[in-house]
Structure formats: structure tokens, C-alpha cells
Coordinates of C-alpha atoms in Angstrom, one line a residue:
Chain A
M1 CA 0.4 -0.3 0.0
I2 CA 3.2 2.8 1.1
A3 CA 4.6 1.4 -1.9
I4 CA 1.7 2.6 -4.2
L5 CA 1.2 5.8 -2.4
I6 CA 5.0 6.6 -2.8
F7 CA 5.2 5.3 -6.6
G8 CA 1.6 7.7 -7.6
I9 CA 2.8 10.7 -5.4
S10 CA 6.9 10.1 -7.2
V11 CA 5.2 9.9 -10.8
L12 CA 3.0 13.3 -10.5
T13 CA 6.2 15.2 -8.7
L14 CA 8.4 13.0 -11.5
V15 CA 5.9 15.5 -14.0
Q16 CA 5.5 18.5 -12.1
F17 CA 10.0 18.9 -12.0
F18 CA 10.2 17.2 -15.1
V19 CA 7.4 20.3 -17.2
S20 CA 8.8 23.0 -14.7
Y21 CA 13.1 22.2 -15.7
C22 CA 11.9 22.0 -19.6
H23 CA 9.9 25.3 -18.6
S24 CA 13.2 26.8 -17.5
L25 CA 15.3 25.3 -20.8
I26 CA 12.9 27.1 -22.8
A27 CA 12.3 30.2 -21.1
E28 CA 15.6 30.3 -21.1
S29 CA 16.5 30.0 -25.1
R30 CA 14.1 33.4 -25.4
G31 CA 16.6 36.1 -24.5
Y32 CA 18.7 34.9 -27.9
E33 CA 18.7 37.4 -31.4
F34 CA 18.6 35.3 -34.0
S35 CA 21.2 35.9 -36.7
E36 CA 19.5 36.5 -40.3
Q37 CA 20.1 33.6 -41.4
G38 CA 19.0 31.6 -38.8
R39 CA 15.4 33.4 -38.5
E40 CA 15.1 32.3 -42.2
I41 CA 16.5 28.9 -42.7
S42 CA 14.6 28.4 -39.1
G43 CA 10.9 30.6 -39.4
V44 CA 11.3 32.6 -36.8
T45 CA 8.1 34.9 -36.6
G46 CA 8.8 37.6 -33.9
S47 CA 9.4 35.4 -30.9
T48 CA 7.4 32.5 -32.1
V49 CA 8.0 29.6 -33.9
R50 CA 5.5 27.2 -34.8
G51 CA 5.4 23.8 -33.4
D52 CA 4.6 21.3 -36.1
Q53 CA 8.1 22.6 -37.2
F54 CA 10.5 21.3 -34.7
R55 CA 10.8 17.2 -36.3
R56 CA 11.8 19.7 -39.8
L57 CA 14.5 21.3 -37.2
L58 CA 15.3 18.3 -35.6
Q59 CA 16.2 17.4 -39.4
L60 CA 18.8 20.0 -40.1
I61 CA 20.5 19.7 -36.5
A62 CA 21.6 17.1 -37.5
L63 CA 22.9 18.8 -40.4
C64 CA 25.4 19.9 -38.7
P65 CA 28.1 18.9 -36.5
E66 CA 27.9 20.7 -32.8
P67 CA 30.5 21.5 -29.9
A68 CA 28.5 18.1 -27.7
A69 CA 27.6 19.6 -24.2
T70 CA 24.0 20.8 -25.9
R71 CA 23.3 17.9 -26.4
V72 CA 21.5 17.5 -23.0
R73 CA 18.3 20.5 -22.9
F74 CA 18.4 19.3 -26.4
R75 CA 17.6 16.0 -25.5
A76 CA 15.7 17.1 -23.1
V77 CA 13.5 18.8 -24.6
S78 CA 12.7 16.6 -27.4
L79 CA 11.6 14.5 -24.8
Y80 CA 8.5 16.8 -23.9
F81 CA 7.7 18.1 -27.1
G82 CA 7.4 13.7 -27.5
L83 CA 5.3 13.7 -24.6
L84 CA 3.3 16.1 -25.2
G85 CA 2.9 14.5 -28.3
L86 CA 1.5 12.1 -26.2
V87 CA -1.1 13.6 -24.1
R88 CA -3.0 15.7 -27.0
A89 CA -3.1 11.8 -28.4
L90 CA -4.9 11.0 -24.9
F91 CA -6.2 13.9 -23.5
G92 CA -6.0 16.6 -27.2
W93 CA -9.9 16.0 -28.1
I94 CA -11.2 16.4 -24.6
E95 CA -11.1 20.1 -24.5
P96 CA -9.5 22.0 -26.9
T97 CA -8.0 24.5 -24.6
V98 CA -5.7 21.1 -23.8
G99 CA -4.8 21.3 -27.0
R100 CA -4.3 24.9 -27.4
W101 CA -1.8 25.0 -24.0
I102 CA 0.1 21.5 -26.1
E103 CA 0.3 23.8 -29.6
S104 CA 2.3 26.7 -27.7
E105 CA 4.1 24.3 -25.2
R106 CA 5.5 22.3 -28.9
G107 CA 6.3 25.3 -30.0
G108 CA 8.1 26.2 -27.1
C109 CA 9.8 22.9 -28.0
A110 CA 10.3 24.0 -31.7
Y111 CA 11.4 27.7 -30.4
V112 CA 15.0 26.0 -27.8
A113 CA 15.1 23.3 -31.3
A114 CA 15.7 26.8 -33.3
V115 CA 17.7 28.6 -31.1
M116 CA 19.5 25.5 -30.8
L117 CA 19.8 25.0 -35.3
D118 CA 21.2 29.0 -34.6
R119 CA 24.4 28.1 -32.6
R120 CA 24.9 25.5 -34.7
I121 CA 25.1 27.3 -37.8
A122 CA 27.2 30.1 -36.0
Y123 CA 29.7 27.7 -35.4
N124 CA 30.4 25.8 -37.8
R125 CA 30.9 29.5 -40.0
V126 CA 33.7 30.4 -37.6
L127 CA 35.2 26.1 -38.2
V128 CA 35.1 26.6 -41.9
A129 CA 36.4 30.2 -41.0
R130 CA 39.8 28.7 -39.1
E131 CA 39.4 25.8 -41.9
M132 CA 39.7 28.5 -44.9
S133 CA 42.6 30.7 -42.3
S134 CA 45.3 27.7 -42.0
Q135 CA 44.7 26.7 -45.5
L136 CA 46.0 30.5 -46.2
Chain B
M1 CA 32.7 7.0 -9.8
L2 CA 30.0 5.0 -8.1
G3 CA 29.5 3.7 -11.6
V4 CA 33.2 3.2 -11.8
G5 CA 32.7 1.1 -8.4
R6 CA 29.5 -0.7 -9.0
Y7 CA 31.4 -2.3 -12.9
S8 CA 34.4 -3.2 -11.0
I9 CA 31.9 -5.6 -8.5
M10 CA 30.1 -6.6 -11.5
A11 CA 33.1 -7.4 -13.4
T12 CA 34.5 -9.5 -11.0
S13 CA 31.7 -10.3 -8.3
G14 CA 29.0 -11.1 -11.4
F15 CA 25.2 -8.6 -11.3
T16 CA 23.3 -10.9 -9.2
S17 CA 25.3 -11.8 -6.0
F18 CA 26.1 -10.4 -2.8
S19 CA 28.5 -8.3 -3.1
Y20 CA 26.9 -6.7 -5.7
Y21 CA 24.3 -6.3 -3.7
Y22 CA 25.4 -4.6 -1.3
F23 CA 28.1 -2.2 -2.6
Y24 CA 25.2 -1.2 -4.6
F25 CA 22.3 -0.5 -2.3
Y26 CA 25.1 1.1 0.2
S27 CA 27.1 3.4 -2.5
D28 CA 23.8 4.2 -3.2
A29 CA 22.4 5.7 0.4
L30 CA 25.5 7.2 1.0
L31 CA 24.7 9.2 -2.2
T32 CA 21.3 10.1 -1.0
I33 CA 23.3 11.3 2.2
C34 CA 25.4 13.5 0.3
L35 CA 22.0 15.0 -2.0
Y36 CA 20.5 15.3 1.8
F37 CA 23.2 17.7 2.4
V38 CA 23.3 19.3 -0.9
L39 CA 19.7 19.6 -0.2
M40 CA 20.6 21.7 3.1
N41 CA 23.8 23.8 1.2
L42 CA 20.6 24.5 -1.4
Y43 CA 18.6 25.8 0.9
A44 CA 21.2 27.7 2.1
H45 CA 21.3 29.5 -0.8
V46 CA 17.3 29.6 -1.3
F47 CA 16.9 31.6 2.1
S48 CA 20.0 33.8 2.6
E49 CA 19.7 36.1 -0.4
M50 CA 16.5 36.4 1.3
A51 CA 17.4 37.4 4.8
S52 CA 15.9 34.5 6.0
A53 CA 18.8 34.2 8.7
S54 CA 16.7 32.3 11.0
W55 CA 15.0 29.9 9.0
C56 CA 17.6 29.3 7.0
G57 CA 20.0 28.6 10.4
G58 CA 16.4 26.2 11.1
A59 CA 16.7 24.4 8.5
R60 CA 20.4 24.4 8.4
C61 CA 19.9 22.2 12.2
C62 CA 17.3 20.0 10.9
F63 CA 18.9 18.5 7.8
S64 CA 22.2 18.3 9.0
R65 CA 20.2 15.2 12.5
A66 CA 18.1 14.1 8.7
P67 CA 21.4 12.6 7.4
L68 CA 23.9 13.2 9.7
G69 CA 21.7 10.8 12.4
S70 CA 20.3 7.6 9.7
L71 CA 24.4 7.2 8.9
T72 CA 24.9 6.8 12.5
A73 CA 22.1 4.6 12.5
W74 CA 23.3 2.8 9.4
S75 CA 26.4 2.6 10.8
R76 CA 25.7 0.5 13.8
C77 CA 23.5 -2.6 12.1
P78 CA 25.6 -5.4 11.7
A79 CA 25.8 -5.5 7.3
I80 CA 23.2 -8.0 6.8
G81 CA 21.0 -6.8 8.8
W82 CA 21.7 -3.9 7.0
L83 CA 21.0 -4.9 3.7
R84 CA 17.6 -6.2 4.9
T85 CA 16.6 -2.9 6.2
S86 CA 17.8 -0.2 3.3
L87 CA 16.6 -2.5 1.0
S88 CA 13.1 -2.5 2.2
N89 CA 13.2 0.7 3.6
F90 CA 14.8 2.5 0.6
P91 CA 11.8 4.3 -1.4
E92 CA 11.2 6.3 2.1
S93 CA 14.3 7.4 2.2
V94 CA 14.5 8.7 -1.6
F95 CA 11.4 9.3 -1.0
V96 CA 12.4 12.3 2.1
G97 CA 14.0 13.2 -0.8
V98 CA 11.2 14.3 -3.1
V99 CA 9.1 16.0 -0.6
L100 CA 12.1 17.9 0.1
T101 CA 13.0 19.0 -2.7
Y102 CA 8.8 19.5 -3.0
L103 CA 8.6 22.5 0.0
L104 CA 12.3 23.8 -1.1
W105 CA 10.4 24.4 -5.0
G106 CA 7.3 26.1 -3.7
A107 CA 9.2 28.2 -1.2
M108 CA 11.4 29.2 -4.8
T109 CA 8.1 29.7 -6.3
K110 CA 6.9 31.5 -3.0
L111 CA 9.6 33.6 -2.5
R112 CA 9.7 34.1 -6.4
E113 CA 13.3 33.0 -6.5
N114 CA 15.1 34.5 -10.0
R115 CA 18.5 33.1 -9.8
T116 CA 18.4 30.7 -12.6
H117 CA 21.1 28.1 -11.4
L118 CA 19.8 27.7 -8.7
M119 CA 16.5 26.7 -10.2
Q120 CA 18.2 24.1 -12.5
L121 CA 19.4 22.0 -9.6
V122 CA 16.2 22.0 -8.0
L123 CA 14.4 20.9 -10.2
S124 CA 17.1 18.1 -11.2
T125 CA 17.4 17.3 -8.4
G126 CA 13.6 16.7 -7.3
V127 CA 14.4 14.7 -10.8
Y128 CA 16.2 12.4 -10.1
F129 CA 15.1 11.8 -6.4
S130 CA 11.6 11.2 -8.2
M131 CA 12.4 8.8 -10.6
F132 CA 14.1 6.4 -8.4
A133 CA 12.0 7.2 -5.5
G134 CA 9.0 6.2 -8.4
S135 CA 10.9 2.8 -9.6
Y136 CA 12.1 1.7 -6.2
A137 CA 8.3 1.8 -5.5
L138 CA 7.8 -0.7 -8.7
D139 CA 11.0 -2.3 -8.0
N140 CA 8.9 -3.6 -4.4
M141 CA 5.7 -3.9 -6.0
Y142 CA 7.0 -6.0 -8.9
P143 CA 10.6 -7.9 -6.8
N144 CA 11.4 -10.1 -9.6
T145 CA 11.1 -8.1 -12.5
V146 CA 15.3 -7.7 -14.3
V147 CA 14.3 -4.2 -16.2
W148 CA 15.1 -2.1 -13.0
R149 CA 18.7 -3.3 -12.9
Y150 CA 19.1 -0.9 -16.6
I151 CA 16.3 2.1 -15.1
F152 CA 18.7 2.0 -12.4
H153 CA 22.3 2.7 -14.4
L154 CA 20.3 5.1 -16.9
M155 CA 19.0 6.9 -14.5
A156 CA 21.2 7.7 -12.1
M157 CA 23.2 9.2 -15.3
W158 CA 21.0 11.6 -14.9
L159 CA 22.4 14.4 -13.0
P160 CA 25.6 15.1 -13.4
V161 CA 24.4 14.9 -16.7
S162 CA 22.1 17.8 -15.8
W163 CA 24.6 19.5 -12.8
T164 CA 26.8 19.6 -15.5
Y165 CA 25.2 21.0 -18.7
T166 CA 24.1 23.8 -15.4
F167 CA 27.1 24.5 -14.4
W168 CA 29.0 24.4 -17.6
K169 CA 26.4 26.3 -19.7
V170 CA 24.4 28.6 -17.9
P171 CA 26.1 31.8 -16.3
E172 CA 26.3 31.9 -12.2
D173 CA 24.6 35.8 -12.7
A174 CA 21.5 34.4 -15.4
R175 CA 18.7 35.4 -14.2
M176 CA 14.8 34.1 -15.1
A177 CA 11.5 36.0 -14.0
T178 CA 9.7 32.6 -11.9
A179 CA 7.0 32.6 -13.6
R180 CA 8.0 31.7 -17.0
V181 CA 8.5 28.4 -15.5
L182 CA 5.5 28.1 -14.1
V183 CA 3.2 29.3 -17.0
P184 CA 5.7 29.9 -19.4
N185 CA 4.9 30.9 -24.1
R186 CA 4.0 34.6 -21.4

């Protein structure tokens, strides 16, 4: 009985902590200034990115070499995006408000992906510039 | 380090050996106690900036007694008895960590704590404790399920990875409105 109680409470706190952690990662990205090229590629309009852009951004990110440290944040946000998809599939049809909330959360995840893509583009530019200068 | 120790014992004594179980739960118990001390420090950090010296002193006193008390009690038990006790009580001791972290997060939101570093450290600690408490509870309910042995090792990576990210990538003076974590996209 105690084990069931602990399990139930732990799952609830896990969801709350994990969602808050992902929110903190998303909020941390909000202050990022996009480059023109990054904005164009990612489809950023103002300070929003549509949630359905996430998969496309994932594919673009996979094409760019990256500094390893950024993977942690991205994995956590990708997992959160997947969980949101699951919640939408399970409960999205019940109430339209839930659907809107999920879409805004997915937009946040896509924003993190856009920031990551822009950072990787900048990183790759530096790498190319270094390569070219070493050849000269 | 614990992972290396666990692996070396597993390689020499075997995955289902008594030595491995003993080392695994003993090291995990010590790790949990260390995490209690970390929580104590996080409490101190949160309340120090809020000029709540008395709260801070109370929290320190309370937290230092809990882990030290349990450490003393465990060290007095004979090895086999201790192992049995710790195996049956482990979900509860990790669950205490969940409750303490939850209280700390509640206090942080109430006090409008805005240090990104602290927020991420507390939240990732909360995720870690919750994952382990839930898994140990499930393990207690279904003790013969082998899958938990592997999941525990995977979950153990969460805390070092997330803390490394926070310490390495997030500037120490970074600030973030608490409301953005609670109600994002506004």
C-alpha cells in the first residue's frame, strides 16, 4: 500500500519537476538573438516558432556538427516534445483548451530547436573560417 | 566513481552476487545522504538572499540531524541486517528527498526566486529523486522484474549530466522570472 502511494506521488512530482525543468530550458532560450540567416531557416516570426516546425528543425540540426554540451538540453526538450505529443493524442480531443496549451508548449520546444540550429550554424561558420585561414 | 566501482564489482563478482547488491545499495545510501547535504546547501542558498537567517539556521539544524542520524544508525547495524533493512526502507528514504525538494521548490516559487542556476539545480534534483522513488516503489511491488536493474543505471546518469550542463552552460549570474517557469510562453 505504501509502495503504491509512494509510486503515485513520485510520478506526479516527477511530471511537475520535469515540466518545470523543461520550461526553465525554454525560458532560458527566449533571450537569444537570432541571426538573419537563422531566422530565415528556422521560420521564426517575432518571438514564436510553430510547433509543427520541430521535426524539420530536428532534421536540420542533425546535419550540423555540434559542440557536445548542447545535447543535454536538446534531449530533455525532445523528450518533453514527445510527451506533449502523447498527451495530445490521449487528451487533446477532450477539450480544445488543452490542444491550444499543448500547441503553445510545442512552439516553445520548437523555439529551443531553432536557437540550437542557429548556434550550430554560427559554430560551423567559425569552423569553416578556421579551416580556410589554416589553408591560406 | 560509483559507476566505476559498481562495474568493477560486477565484473569480478557477477551481476546477481551478494557483493554487488551490497555495494550497490550501500553506495546509493551514501549518495542519498550526500544529496541531503546538497539539499541543505540549496535551502541555505535560497533563504540566504531572502535575508531569512533564522529560517536558514532552522533548515541547517534540521537537515544536518536527519542524514547524520541515519548514517549513524546504518553504521551500527550488522552488514546483512543493514542490507535487509535498507532494501525494505530505501523507497522511503529517497521519498523523503522528493518531499524535501518539493518543499524547497514551493518555497522558491513563493519567494519569487529568480536565479537560473538554483532553479535548474533544484528541479533536476527533484527529477532525480522522483525517478528513483518511483522506481524503487515499483521494484518493491514487482521485485522479480529484471528491467529495473538496467533502468537504475540509466537514471543515475541524469543528475551528473544535468548538473554538468547547468554549471558549464548557464552563467552564474543569470536570472529568470519564476513566472516564466511556471507559466511559460506569456
